[in-house]
């Protein structure tokens, strides 16, 4: 790929986040600077409690930084009003969570079509596209099932289809394999990788699952709310080797 | 740089929508799936509204009997416990009765608020999720209000019919057929309608605060709750 063609779809600049609990303060992020290129598959790696989810929420416009700025397509998201923010969440970003977060009372298809309805798509068109997306993630037959009738891996597939619903520029995934067994987790990673290649969507995935390493274009290692190091794909094989060695 | 910023800005101003028909569908489905829970929420409303309807229809029946001017019927009303001046041609519900009705309606609203707050708490994750999918505060508010409106209509309708029928049967038992001969069916219809409307309003009143809590919730807050 030609590097000059890629622009920064996400830019995180000096972001800190302090949670004030009753007595003490928790510094979840202590100044994060990060540029994410359009179309890349980026993994944010770090141990539990290192601030991955906090960063995920900042990038996704789900929470506000204590200081610093987050730009999506060079727009400072702190400047957006409620309507623009809702539009951003609806059309620009697709979210995937560790706990799937499907709407329990809705069928797989209804879960997938909901963001399209919010996005203003006509119901029939949304159903049509929802079926295609469920097909794409390998659940074409199960569109009538409720989340409780699906396995964890299948629920995460529905969540991925839902995240793709409005053809977002960015898919944000917070530990997408965290609640899945090894092989199901691998399938989900494969699926994400395939979608990033086929649709050119930028994937940002917070994880401590080393299976993610092999598919990532870049890995950001985070520790105690700071970026420890950023590794490009070429450098990765070395650290993977190291990890394999350490394990 | 500045230029791209501007372009994005105008593009971002495009609106998110939730058509009314779709909101109705979602609310209805939500009630249907949680039928048992909805029933419990609605039960206190059914009871309170049926009491209101019972009292009002009972009064209608008494008025029907009084309007005849028949002293015998007048006497049987007094015997049945109605506080009547000799020669009175209309009666209302007694002050005590009114108080009990108002109290029962108040208790019912408090019950609805309580049940709806619990329903909101149960659905934190769902609310957070639909906000992540682009729902505005007003969508969440609308979904909860529609749900309460439907529950209110069903509960209050059922309650006022039950109360009305009970009142008619009880007058029939106490006063025999004249009770039904002289009753104004228009007044009975109005009483049942009135009780239904009051019930719907109470249901909406009860959901207002819980729905506002739900609508204002930030997605991260809503999702943090372990469920
Ligand atoms: N809402 C919150 N209130 C208080 N502390 C929080 C909150 N969210 C996260 N934290 C703290 O911030 C730190 C980073 O958390 P998190 O971003 O969830 O880490 P990770 O996702 O990498 O496991 C942790 O120490 C956590 O306890
Ligand atoms: Mg986390």
Tab-separated table of C-alpha atoms and ligand atoms in Angstrom:
chain	number	residue	atom	x	y	z
A	1	UNK	CA	0.000	0.000	0.000
A	2	UNK	CA	1.135	3.497	-0.741
A	3	UNK	CA	1.676	5.239	2.571
A	4	UNK	CA	0.967	8.703	1.208
A	5	UNK	CA	-2.595	7.693	0.417
A	6	UNK	CA	-3.376	6.842	3.984
A	7	UNK	CA	-4.561	9.636	6.188
A	8	UNK	CA	-5.027	9.630	9.914
A	9	UNK	CA	-8.589	8.639	10.557
A	10	UNK	CA	-8.101	8.889	14.298
A	11	UNK	CA	-5.717	11.177	16.124
A	12	UNK	CA	-5.402	11.043	19.876
A	13	UNK	CA	-3.506	13.967	21.293
A	14	UNK	CA	-2.300	14.234	24.885
A	15	UNK	CA	-5.301	12.383	26.267
A	16	UNK	CA	-5.481	11.857	29.996
A	17	UNK	CA	-8.328	10.432	32.001
A	18	UNK	CA	-8.651	10.655	35.735
A	19	UNK	CA	-11.445	8.877	37.555
A	20	UNK	CA	-12.222	10.434	40.897
A	21	UNK	CA	-13.400	7.871	43.347
A	22	UNK	CA	-14.560	8.701	46.866
A	23	UNK	CA	-11.125	9.073	48.396
A	24	UNK	CA	-8.496	8.741	45.714
A	25	UNK	CA	-7.976	9.421	42.053
A	26	UNK	CA	-7.282	6.794	39.450
A	27	UNK	CA	-5.222	7.927	36.511
A	28	UNK	CA	-6.438	5.553	33.846
A	29	UNK	CA	-4.674	7.361	30.991
A	30	UNK	CA	-1.591	9.514	31.570
A	31	UNK	CA	-1.070	11.289	28.290
A	32	UNK	CA	-1.665	9.196	25.186
A	33	UNK	CA	-0.649	10.337	21.709
A	34	UNK	CA	-1.591	8.107	18.847
A	35	UNK	CA	-2.259	8.387	15.158
A	36	UNK	CA	-4.276	5.712	13.469
A	37	UNK	CA	-4.144	5.377	9.709
A	38	UNK	CA	-7.180	4.788	7.606
A	39	UNK	CA	-7.651	1.134	6.763
A	40	UNK	CA	-5.190	-0.341	9.193
A	41	UNK	CA	-5.750	-3.132	11.678
A	42	UNK	CA	-4.479	-1.804	14.954
A	43	UNK	CA	-4.299	-3.747	18.175
A	44	UNK	CA	-4.018	-2.078	21.533
A	45	UNK	CA	-2.304	-4.612	23.731
A	46	UNK	CA	-1.851	-4.415	27.424
A	47	UNK	CA	-2.515	-6.199	30.667
A	48	UNK	CA	-5.853	-5.911	32.416
A	49	UNK	CA	-6.279	-2.493	34.035
A	50	UNK	CA	-3.761	-0.780	31.766
A	51	UNK	CA	-6.368	1.598	30.352
A	52	UNK	CA	-7.398	-0.115	27.110
A	53	UNK	CA	-11.130	0.186	27.648
A	54	UNK	CA	-10.740	3.771	28.789
A	55	UNK	CA	-8.911	4.593	25.572
A	56	UNK	CA	-11.536	2.656	23.604
A	57	UNK	CA	-14.262	4.819	25.150
A	58	UNK	CA	-12.364	8.015	24.342
A	59	UNK	CA	-11.799	7.098	20.706
A	60	UNK	CA	-15.385	5.963	20.346
A	61	UNK	CA	-16.804	9.199	21.721
A	62	UNK	CA	-18.431	7.278	24.556
A	63	UNK	CA	-16.583	9.204	27.260
A	64	UNK	CA	-14.776	12.523	27.495
A	65	UNK	CA	-11.073	12.859	28.256
A	66	UNK	CA	-10.011	14.801	31.347
A	67	UNK	CA	-7.560	16.648	29.117
A	68	UNK	CA	-6.331	16.264	25.569
A	69	UNK	CA	-8.249	15.784	22.359
A	70	UNK	CA	-9.535	13.056	20.115
A	71	UNK	CA	-9.957	13.780	16.415
A	72	UNK	CA	-11.937	11.585	14.064
A	73	UNK	CA	-11.228	12.535	10.467
A	74	UNK	CA	-9.594	15.671	11.883
A	75	UNK	CA	-12.785	16.741	13.677
A	76	UNK	CA	-12.372	17.309	17.406
A	77	UNK	CA	-15.156	15.168	18.810
A	78	UNK	CA	-15.404	17.305	21.955
A	79	UNK	CA	-16.829	20.025	19.690
A	80	UNK	CA	-19.718	17.899	18.430
A	81	UNK	CA	-23.206	18.472	19.790
A	82	UNK	CA	-25.468	15.614	20.873
A	83	UNK	CA	-26.906	15.129	17.371
A	84	UNK	CA	-23.541	15.074	15.656
A	85	UNK	CA	-22.164	12.716	18.261
A	86	UNK	CA	-25.115	10.367	17.777
A	87	UNK	CA	-24.543	10.511	14.035
A	88	UNK	CA	-20.862	9.717	14.537
A	89	UNK	CA	-21.716	6.706	16.693
A	90	UNK	CA	-24.321	5.601	14.213
A	91	UNK	CA	-22.578	6.025	10.882
A	92	UNK	CA	-18.889	6.468	11.391
A	93	UNK	CA	-18.032	3.957	14.099
A	94	UNK	CA	-19.080	0.385	14.747
A	95	UNK	CA	-18.610	-0.976	18.249
A	96	UNK	CA	-17.875	-4.503	19.329
A	97	UNK	CA	-17.749	-5.425	22.990
A	98	UNK	CA	-16.377	-8.245	25.051
A	99	UNK	CA	-19.869	-8.967	26.349
A	100	UNK	CA	-21.440	-8.775	22.842
A	101	UNK	CA	-24.128	-6.357	24.082
A	102	UNK	CA	-26.835	-7.519	21.754
A	103	UNK	CA	-30.339	-6.379	22.581
A	104	UNK	CA	-31.778	-9.453	24.239
A	105	UNK	CA	-35.391	-8.884	23.257
A	106	UNK	CA	-34.565	-8.536	19.566
A	107	UNK	CA	-33.712	-11.181	17.007
A	108	UNK	CA	-30.320	-11.308	15.309
A	109	UNK	CA	-31.755	-9.571	12.269
A	110	UNK	CA	-33.423	-6.836	14.317
A	111	UNK	CA	-30.175	-6.234	16.155
A	112	UNK	CA	-28.365	-5.763	12.875
A	113	UNK	CA	-31.010	-3.532	11.296
A	114	UNK	CA	-31.401	-1.175	14.262
A	115	UNK	CA	-28.380	1.038	13.457
A	116	UNK	CA	-29.554	1.241	9.838
A	117	UNK	CA	-32.992	2.409	10.986
A	118	UNK	CA	-31.305	5.058	13.136
A	119	UNK	CA	-29.226	5.967	10.112
A	120	UNK	CA	-32.386	6.710	8.167
A	121	UNK	CA	-32.485	3.649	5.939
A	122	UNK	CA	-35.839	2.362	4.763
A	123	UNK	CA	-37.032	-0.730	6.621
A	124	UNK	CA	-37.045	-3.079	3.609
A	125	UNK	CA	-33.598	-1.988	2.533
A	126	UNK	CA	-32.338	-2.435	6.083
A	127	UNK	CA	-33.756	-5.964	6.282
A	128	UNK	CA	-32.201	-6.806	2.921
A	129	UNK	CA	-28.805	-5.534	3.996
A	130	UNK	CA	-29.126	-7.089	7.444
A	131	UNK	CA	-29.644	-10.512	5.855
A	132	UNK	CA	-26.627	-9.988	3.622
A	133	UNK	CA	-24.467	-9.013	6.574
A	134	UNK	CA	-25.607	-12.011	8.601
A	135	UNK	CA	-24.763	-14.151	5.593
A	136	UNK	CA	-21.355	-12.539	5.446
A	137	UNK	CA	-20.584	-13.480	9.055
A	138	UNK	CA	-21.922	-16.987	8.476
A	139	UNK	CA	-25.248	-16.706	10.274
A	140	UNK	CA	-27.583	-16.368	7.329
A	141	UNK	CA	-29.830	-19.154	8.574
A	142	UNK	CA	-30.166	-17.879	12.087
A	143	UNK	CA	-31.538	-14.414	11.533
A	144	UNK	CA	-34.693	-15.178	13.520
A	145	UNK	CA	-32.848	-16.354	16.612
A	146	UNK	CA	-32.694	-14.327	19.790
A	147	UNK	CA	-29.255	-13.774	21.357
A	148	UNK	CA	-30.107	-16.218	24.145
A	149	UNK	CA	-30.506	-18.929	21.514
A	150	UNK	CA	-27.031	-18.340	20.089
A	151	UNK	CA	-23.595	-19.378	21.315
A	152	UNK	CA	-21.047	-16.782	22.410
A	153	UNK	CA	-19.211	-16.960	19.116
A	154	UNK	CA	-22.443	-16.612	17.168
A	155	UNK	CA	-23.502	-13.658	19.280
A	156	UNK	CA	-20.190	-11.969	18.580
A	157	UNK	CA	-20.737	-12.584	14.870
A	158	UNK	CA	-24.096	-10.863	15.091
A	159	UNK	CA	-22.381	-8.006	16.924
A	160	UNK	CA	-19.838	-7.767	14.106
A	161	UNK	CA	-22.596	-7.712	11.507
A	162	UNK	CA	-24.296	-4.980	13.514
A	163	UNK	CA	-21.069	-3.008	13.734
A	164	UNK	CA	-20.789	-3.209	9.926
A	165	UNK	CA	-24.393	-2.141	9.382
A	166	UNK	CA	-23.830	1.456	8.318
A	167	UNK	CA	-20.512	0.793	6.567
A	168	UNK	CA	-18.549	2.605	9.260
A	169	UNK	CA	-15.053	3.909	8.615
A	170	UNK	CA	-13.913	2.543	11.951
A	171	UNK	CA	-14.680	-0.574	13.895
A	172	UNK	CA	-13.771	-0.384	17.558
A	173	UNK	CA	-13.527	-3.669	19.368
A	174	UNK	CA	-12.920	-3.989	23.093
A	175	UNK	CA	-11.605	-7.478	23.863
A	176	UNK	CA	-13.785	-9.071	21.191
A	177	UNK	CA	-12.432	-12.508	22.029
A	178	UNK	CA	-12.384	-12.017	25.791
A	179	UNK	CA	-15.442	-14.163	26.476
A	180	UNK	CA	-14.779	-16.787	23.825
A	181	UNK	CA	-12.877	-20.038	23.836
A	182	UNK	CA	-9.645	-20.387	21.912
A	183	UNK	CA	-10.894	-21.641	18.562
A	184	UNK	CA	-14.017	-19.452	18.527
A	185	UNK	CA	-11.777	-16.491	19.331
A	186	UNK	CA	-9.581	-17.376	16.376
A	187	UNK	CA	-12.607	-17.499	14.083
A	188	UNK	CA	-13.696	-14.061	15.245
A	189	UNK	CA	-10.201	-12.661	14.667
A	190	UNK	CA	-10.165	-14.191	11.188
A	191	UNK	CA	-13.547	-12.662	10.452
A	192	UNK	CA	-12.412	-9.211	11.565
A	193	UNK	CA	-9.284	-9.499	9.475
A	194	UNK	CA	-11.289	-10.555	6.427
A	195	UNK	CA	-13.683	-7.648	6.826
A	196	UNK	CA	-10.843	-5.182	7.226
A	197	UNK	CA	-9.328	-6.451	3.990
A	198	UNK	CA	-12.549	-6.707	1.991
A	199	UNK	CA	-14.186	-3.498	3.141
A	200	UNK	CA	-11.124	-1.418	3.929
A	201	UNK	CA	-12.527	-0.534	7.317
A	202	UNK	CA	-10.110	0.594	10.019
A	203	UNK	CA	-10.112	-1.855	12.903
A	204	UNK	CA	-9.003	-0.808	16.349
A	205	UNK	CA	-9.046	-3.610	18.800
A	206	UNK	CA	-8.173	-3.497	22.483
A	207	UNK	CA	-7.067	-6.891	23.626
A	208	UNK	CA	-4.695	-8.961	25.660
A	209	UNK	CA	-5.147	-11.890	23.346
A	210	UNK	CA	-1.840	-12.663	21.609
A	211	UNK	CA	-3.722	-14.345	18.765
A	212	UNK	CA	-4.489	-10.808	17.610
A	213	UNK	CA	-0.825	-10.106	16.956
A	214	UNK	CA	-0.558	-12.136	13.793
A	215	UNK	CA	-3.320	-10.242	11.987
A	216	UNK	CA	-2.420	-6.733	13.168
A	217	UNK	CA	-0.758	-4.176	10.947
A	218	UNK	CA	0.431	-2.366	14.018
A	219	UNK	CA	0.406	-3.034	17.717
A	220	UNK	CA	0.312	-0.394	20.412
A	221	UNK	CA	1.531	-1.694	23.735
A	222	UNK	CA	-0.022	0.123	26.630
A	223	UNK	CA	0.960	-0.088	30.264
A	224	UNK	CA	-0.276	1.920	33.246
A	225	UNK	CA	-2.121	4.393	31.043
A	226	UNK	CA	0.860	5.161	28.838
A	227	UNK	CA	1.974	3.912	25.462
A	228	UNK	CA	4.903	1.656	26.046
A	229	UNK	CA	5.865	1.089	22.436
A	230	UNK	CA	4.329	0.940	18.987
A	231	UNK	CA	5.377	-1.837	16.673
A	232	UNK	CA	4.851	-2.135	12.941
A	233	UNK	CA	4.016	-5.472	11.414
A	234	UNK	CA	7.628	-6.161	10.391
A	235	UNK	CA	8.921	-5.698	13.894
A	236	UNK	CA	6.198	-7.854	15.274
A	237	UNK	CA	7.500	-11.260	14.336
A	238	UNK	CA	10.412	-10.551	16.615
A	239	UNK	CA	8.289	-9.793	19.654
A	240	UNK	CA	5.964	-12.661	18.875
A	241	UNK	CA	9.024	-14.841	18.886
A	242	UNK	CA	10.048	-13.323	22.187
A	243	UNK	CA	6.639	-13.935	23.666
A	244	UNK	CA	6.599	-17.465	22.383
A	245	UNK	CA	9.996	-17.828	23.936
A	246	UNK	CA	8.857	-16.363	27.233
A	247	UNK	CA	5.806	-18.573	27.317
B	1	UNK	CA	-6.579	20.616	7.093
B	2	UNK	CA	-9.098	23.244	8.011
B	3	UNK	CA	-10.999	22.536	4.855
B	4	UNK	CA	-11.408	18.817	5.456
B	5	UNK	CA	-12.564	19.650	8.950
B	6	UNK	CA	-15.349	21.762	7.581
B	7	UNK	CA	-16.469	19.184	5.060
B	8	UNK	CA	-16.675	16.524	7.710
B	9	UNK	CA	-18.583	18.850	9.943
B	10	UNK	CA	-21.378	19.367	7.435
B	11	UNK	CA	-21.503	15.677	6.717
B	12	UNK	CA	-21.688	14.872	10.397
B	13	UNK	CA	-24.671	17.182	10.891
B	14	UNK	CA	-26.859	14.647	9.145
B	15	UNK	CA	-29.538	13.400	11.445
B	16	UNK	CA	-30.236	10.127	13.120
B	17	UNK	CA	-33.890	9.112	13.088
B	18	UNK	CA	-36.319	6.699	14.656
B	19	UNK	CA	-39.606	6.585	12.740
B	20	UNK	CA	-42.691	6.556	14.919
B	21	UNK	CA	-43.932	3.259	13.538
B	22	UNK	CA	-40.623	1.645	14.391
B	23	UNK	CA	-40.696	3.056	17.935
B	24	UNK	CA	-44.158	1.568	18.370
B	25	UNK	CA	-42.912	-1.780	17.098
B	26	UNK	CA	-39.912	-1.791	19.421
B	27	UNK	CA	-41.948	-0.748	22.471
B	28	UNK	CA	-44.642	-3.292	21.766
B	29	UNK	CA	-42.087	-6.046	21.347
B	30	UNK	CA	-40.382	-5.007	24.537
B	31	UNK	CA	-43.642	-5.367	26.445
B	32	UNK	CA	-44.484	-8.658	24.792
B	33	UNK	CA	-41.128	-10.219	25.551
B	34	UNK	CA	-41.214	-9.036	29.154
B	35	UNK	CA	-44.883	-9.844	29.491
B	36	UNK	CA	-44.767	-11.060	33.069
B	37	UNK	CA	-42.807	-8.030	34.239
B	38	UNK	CA	-45.138	-5.690	32.327
B	39	UNK	CA	-48.116	-7.370	33.918
B	40	UNK	CA	-46.778	-6.813	37.398
B	41	UNK	CA	-46.048	-3.180	36.603
B	42	UNK	CA	-49.569	-2.801	35.313
B	43	UNK	CA	-51.338	-4.755	38.034
B	44	UNK	CA	-51.477	-1.916	40.578
B	45	UNK	CA	-52.848	0.309	37.845
B	46	UNK	CA	-55.562	-2.206	36.995
B	47	UNK	CA	-56.586	-2.389	40.633
B	48	UNK	CA	-56.580	1.345	41.307
B	49	UNK	CA	-58.414	2.185	38.093
B	50	UNK	CA	-60.993	-0.530	38.614
B	51	UNK	CA	-61.658	0.921	42.058
B	52	UNK	CA	-62.133	4.375	40.562
B	53	UNK	CA	-64.418	2.987	37.895
B	54	UNK	CA	-66.351	0.926	40.457
B	55	UNK	CA	-67.063	3.984	42.568
B	56	UNK	CA	-68.073	6.160	39.653
B	57	UNK	CA	-70.318	3.600	37.977
B	58	UNK	CA	-71.883	2.824	41.351
B	59	UNK	CA	-72.699	6.505	41.711
B	60	UNK	CA	-74.167	6.547	38.209
B	61	UNK	CA	-76.458	3.681	39.134
B	62	UNK	CA	-77.553	5.411	42.332
B	63	UNK	CA	-78.269	8.579	40.400
B	64	UNK	CA	-80.368	6.605	37.968
B	65	UNK	CA	-82.452	5.255	40.824
B	66	UNK	CA	-82.777	8.657	42.465
B	67	UNK	CA	-83.879	10.322	39.268
B	68	UNK	CA	-87.022	8.210	39.303
B	69	UNK	CA	-88.178	10.065	42.439
B	70	UNK	CA	-89.609	6.777	43.703
B	71	UNK	CA	-89.571	6.996	47.551
B	72	UNK	CA	-89.179	3.231	47.848
B	73	UNK	CA	-86.008	3.239	45.791
B	74	UNK	CA	-84.889	6.312	47.724
B	75	UNK	CA	-85.299	4.384	50.932
B	76	UNK	CA	-83.440	1.349	49.669
B	77	UNK	CA	-80.559	3.634	48.704
B	78	UNK	CA	-80.478	5.081	52.207
B	79	UNK	CA	-80.597	1.546	53.576
B	80	UNK	CA	-77.674	0.660	51.328
B	81	UNK	CA	-75.650	3.368	53.039
B	82	UNK	CA	-76.074	6.389	50.768
B	83	UNK	CA	-76.122	9.692	52.646
B	84	UNK	CA	-79.236	11.260	51.148
B	85	UNK	CA	-81.281	14.294	52.058
B	86	UNK	CA	-84.979	13.569	51.739
B	87	UNK	CA	-86.012	14.585	48.222
B	88	UNK	CA	-82.463	14.617	46.806
B	89	UNK	CA	-82.341	13.889	43.055
B	90	UNK	CA	-78.627	13.291	42.649
B	91	UNK	CA	-75.780	11.974	44.710
B	92	UNK	CA	-72.020	11.997	44.417
B	93	UNK	CA	-69.508	9.693	45.915
B	94	UNK	CA	-68.945	10.459	49.573
B	95	UNK	CA	-65.923	12.457	50.704
B	96	UNK	CA	-64.480	9.387	52.360
B	97	UNK	CA	-64.856	7.368	49.184
B	98	UNK	CA	-63.180	10.091	47.158
B	99	UNK	CA	-60.254	10.122	49.533
B	100	UNK	CA	-59.795	6.407	49.327
B	101	UNK	CA	-59.896	6.567	45.541
B	102	UNK	CA	-57.346	9.385	45.423
B	103	UNK	CA	-55.098	7.562	47.867
B	104	UNK	CA	-55.274	4.365	45.887
B	105	UNK	CA	-54.366	6.270	42.728
B	106	UNK	CA	-51.409	7.908	44.508
B	107	UNK	CA	-50.172	4.572	45.794
B	108	UNK	CA	-50.530	3.273	42.277
B	109	UNK	CA	-48.365	6.065	40.788
B	110	UNK	CA	-45.675	5.457	43.380
B	111	UNK	CA	-45.843	1.763	42.534
B	112	UNK	CA	-45.455	2.505	38.834
B	113	UNK	CA	-42.479	4.808	39.447
B	114	UNK	CA	-40.857	2.121	41.525
B	115	UNK	CA	-41.468	-0.627	38.990
B	116	UNK	CA	-40.293	1.565	36.102
B	117	UNK	CA	-37.110	2.575	37.935
B	118	UNK	CA	-36.371	-1.100	38.368
B	119	UNK	CA	-37.142	-1.752	34.734
B	120	UNK	CA	-34.723	1.024	33.756
B	121	UNK	CA	-32.012	-0.403	36.002
B	122	UNK	CA	-32.499	-3.827	34.483
B	123	UNK	CA	-32.086	-2.322	31.061
B	124	UNK	CA	-28.991	-0.155	31.620
B	125	UNK	CA	-26.944	-2.211	29.226
B	126	UNK	CA	-29.628	-2.166	26.569
B	127	UNK	CA	-29.919	1.612	26.881
B	128	UNK	CA	-26.144	2.067	26.694
B	129	UNK	CA	-26.017	-0.183	23.658
B	130	UNK	CA	-28.667	1.601	21.660
B	131	UNK	CA	-26.947	4.881	22.473
B	132	UNK	CA	-23.751	3.437	21.019
B	133	UNK	CA	-25.738	2.580	17.908
B	134	UNK	CA	-26.669	6.238	17.552
B	135	UNK	CA	-29.857	6.670	19.581
B	136	UNK	CA	-30.555	10.179	20.832
B	137	UNK	CA	-31.811	10.831	24.361
B	138	UNK	CA	-35.213	11.522	22.853
B	139	UNK	CA	-35.364	8.026	21.279
B	140	UNK	CA	-34.856	6.397	24.661
B	141	UNK	CA	-37.408	8.692	26.261
B	142	UNK	CA	-39.903	7.977	23.513
B	143	UNK	CA	-39.487	4.215	23.775
B	144	UNK	CA	-40.113	4.240	27.514
B	145	UNK	CA	-43.060	6.632	27.252
B	146	UNK	CA	-44.632	4.555	24.479
B	147	UNK	CA	-44.227	1.404	26.511
B	148	UNK	CA	-45.854	3.067	29.502
B	149	UNK	CA	-48.604	4.455	27.278
B	150	UNK	CA	-49.443	1.016	25.919
B	151	UNK	CA	-49.265	-0.566	29.342
B	152	UNK	CA	-51.413	2.265	30.652
B	153	UNK	CA	-54.013	1.868	27.952
B	154	UNK	CA	-54.231	-1.878	28.398
B	155	UNK	CA	-54.149	-1.774	32.189
B	156	UNK	CA	-56.493	1.161	32.617
B	157	UNK	CA	-58.893	-0.156	29.961
B	158	UNK	CA	-59.055	-3.536	31.629
B	159	UNK	CA	-59.309	-2.011	35.099
B	160	UNK	CA	-62.103	0.389	34.272
B	161	UNK	CA	-64.103	-2.340	32.517
B	162	UNK	CA	-63.664	-4.688	35.446
B	163	UNK	CA	-64.607	-1.984	37.940
B	164	UNK	CA	-67.598	-0.918	35.882
B	165	UNK	CA	-68.908	-4.459	35.480
B	166	UNK	CA	-68.402	-5.141	39.165
B	167	UNK	CA	-70.314	-1.982	40.084
B	168	UNK	CA	-73.193	-2.888	37.748
B	169	UNK	CA	-73.421	-6.403	39.124
B	170	UNK	CA	-73.347	-5.186	42.691
B	171	UNK	CA	-76.154	-2.670	42.076
B	172	UNK	CA	-78.122	-5.407	40.374
B	173	UNK	CA	-77.754	-7.593	43.422
B	174	UNK	CA	-78.617	-4.823	45.865
B	175	UNK	CA	-81.450	-3.070	44.052
B	176	UNK	CA	-82.685	-5.585	41.537
B	177	UNK	CA	-83.658	-4.809	37.969
B	178	UNK	CA	-84.800	-1.211	38.494
B	179	UNK	CA	-81.114	-0.353	38.955
B	180	UNK	CA	-80.475	-1.232	35.324
B	181	UNK	CA	-83.766	0.156	34.017
B	182	UNK	CA	-83.137	3.644	35.248
B	183	UNK	CA	-79.407	3.889	34.868
B	184	UNK	CA	-77.977	6.311	32.320
B	185	UNK	CA	-75.749	4.163	30.120
B	186	UNK	CA	-74.184	7.292	28.730
B	187	UNK	CA	-73.018	8.243	32.218
B	188	UNK	CA	-71.662	4.722	32.740
B	189	UNK	CA	-69.746	4.933	29.465
B	190	UNK	CA	-68.379	8.306	30.456
B	191	UNK	CA	-67.307	7.015	33.840
B	192	UNK	CA	-65.475	4.069	32.319
B	193	UNK	CA	-63.856	6.342	29.748
B	194	UNK	CA	-62.878	8.805	32.456
B	195	UNK	CA	-61.274	6.079	34.557
B	196	UNK	CA	-59.378	4.815	31.501
B	197	UNK	CA	-58.013	8.263	30.685
B	198	UNK	CA	-56.986	8.871	34.302
B	199	UNK	CA	-55.241	5.489	34.331
B	200	UNK	CA	-53.291	6.286	31.155
B	201	UNK	CA	-52.255	9.649	32.542
B	202	UNK	CA	-51.079	8.018	35.773
B	203	UNK	CA	-49.079	5.469	33.837
B	204	UNK	CA	-47.388	8.253	31.880
B	205	UNK	CA	-46.835	10.295	35.034
B	206	UNK	CA	-45.184	7.284	36.652
B	207	UNK	CA	-42.778	6.664	33.802
B	208	UNK	CA	-41.676	10.251	33.298
B	209	UNK	CA	-38.919	10.402	35.879
B	210	UNK	CA	-37.541	6.885	35.255
B	211	UNK	CA	-37.553	7.507	31.506
B	212	UNK	CA	-35.678	10.754	31.959
B	213	UNK	CA	-33.073	8.996	34.070
B	214	UNK	CA	-32.707	6.416	31.325
B	215	UNK	CA	-32.518	8.941	28.514
B	216	UNK	CA	-29.862	11.103	30.134
B	217	UNK	CA	-27.568	8.226	30.873
B	218	UNK	CA	-24.178	8.297	29.185
B	219	UNK	CA	-23.378	5.107	27.282
B	220	UNK	CA	-20.290	4.346	29.401
B	221	UNK	CA	-22.204	4.704	32.647
B	222	UNK	CA	-24.947	2.513	31.330
B	223	UNK	CA	-22.585	-0.226	30.193
B	224	UNK	CA	-20.354	-0.263	33.243
B	225	UNK	CA	-23.015	-1.986	35.298
B	226	UNK	CA	-22.313	-5.692	35.458
B	227	UNK	CA	-25.339	-7.589	34.259
C	1	LIG	N1	-15.433	4.313	35.746
C	1	LIG	C1	-14.300	4.126	36.418
C	1	LIG	N2	-14.169	4.591	37.664
C	1	LIG	C2	-13.037	4.416	38.335
C	1	LIG	N3	-11.953	3.796	37.855
C	1	LIG	C3	-12.030	3.310	36.622
C	1	LIG	C4	-13.196	3.432	35.839
C	1	LIG	N4	-12.981	2.837	34.641
C	1	LIG	C5	-11.733	2.368	34.693
C	1	LIG	N5	-11.159	2.648	35.864
C	1	LIG	C6	-9.781	2.312	36.264
C	1	LIG	O1	-8.937	2.732	35.255
C	1	LIG	C7	-7.919	1.765	35.015
C	1	LIG	C8	-7.936	1.318	33.588
C	1	LIG	O2	-9.128	0.576	33.354
C	1	LIG	P1	-9.536	-0.025	31.957
C	1	LIG	O3	-9.418	1.031	30.947
C	1	LIG	O4	-10.857	-0.658	32.113
C	1	LIG	O5	-8.419	-1.129	31.740
C	1	LIG	P2	-8.374	-2.350	30.727
C	1	LIG	O6	-9.506	-2.239	29.778
C	1	LIG	O7	-7.038	-2.252	30.075
C	1	LIG	O8	-8.467	-3.587	31.552
C	1	LIG	C9	-8.146	0.664	36.014
C	1	LIG	O9	-7.290	0.886	37.125
C	1	LIG	C10	-9.578	0.817	36.403
C	1	LIG	O10	-9.774	0.399	37.711
C	2	LIG	MG1	-11.096	-3.569	29.432
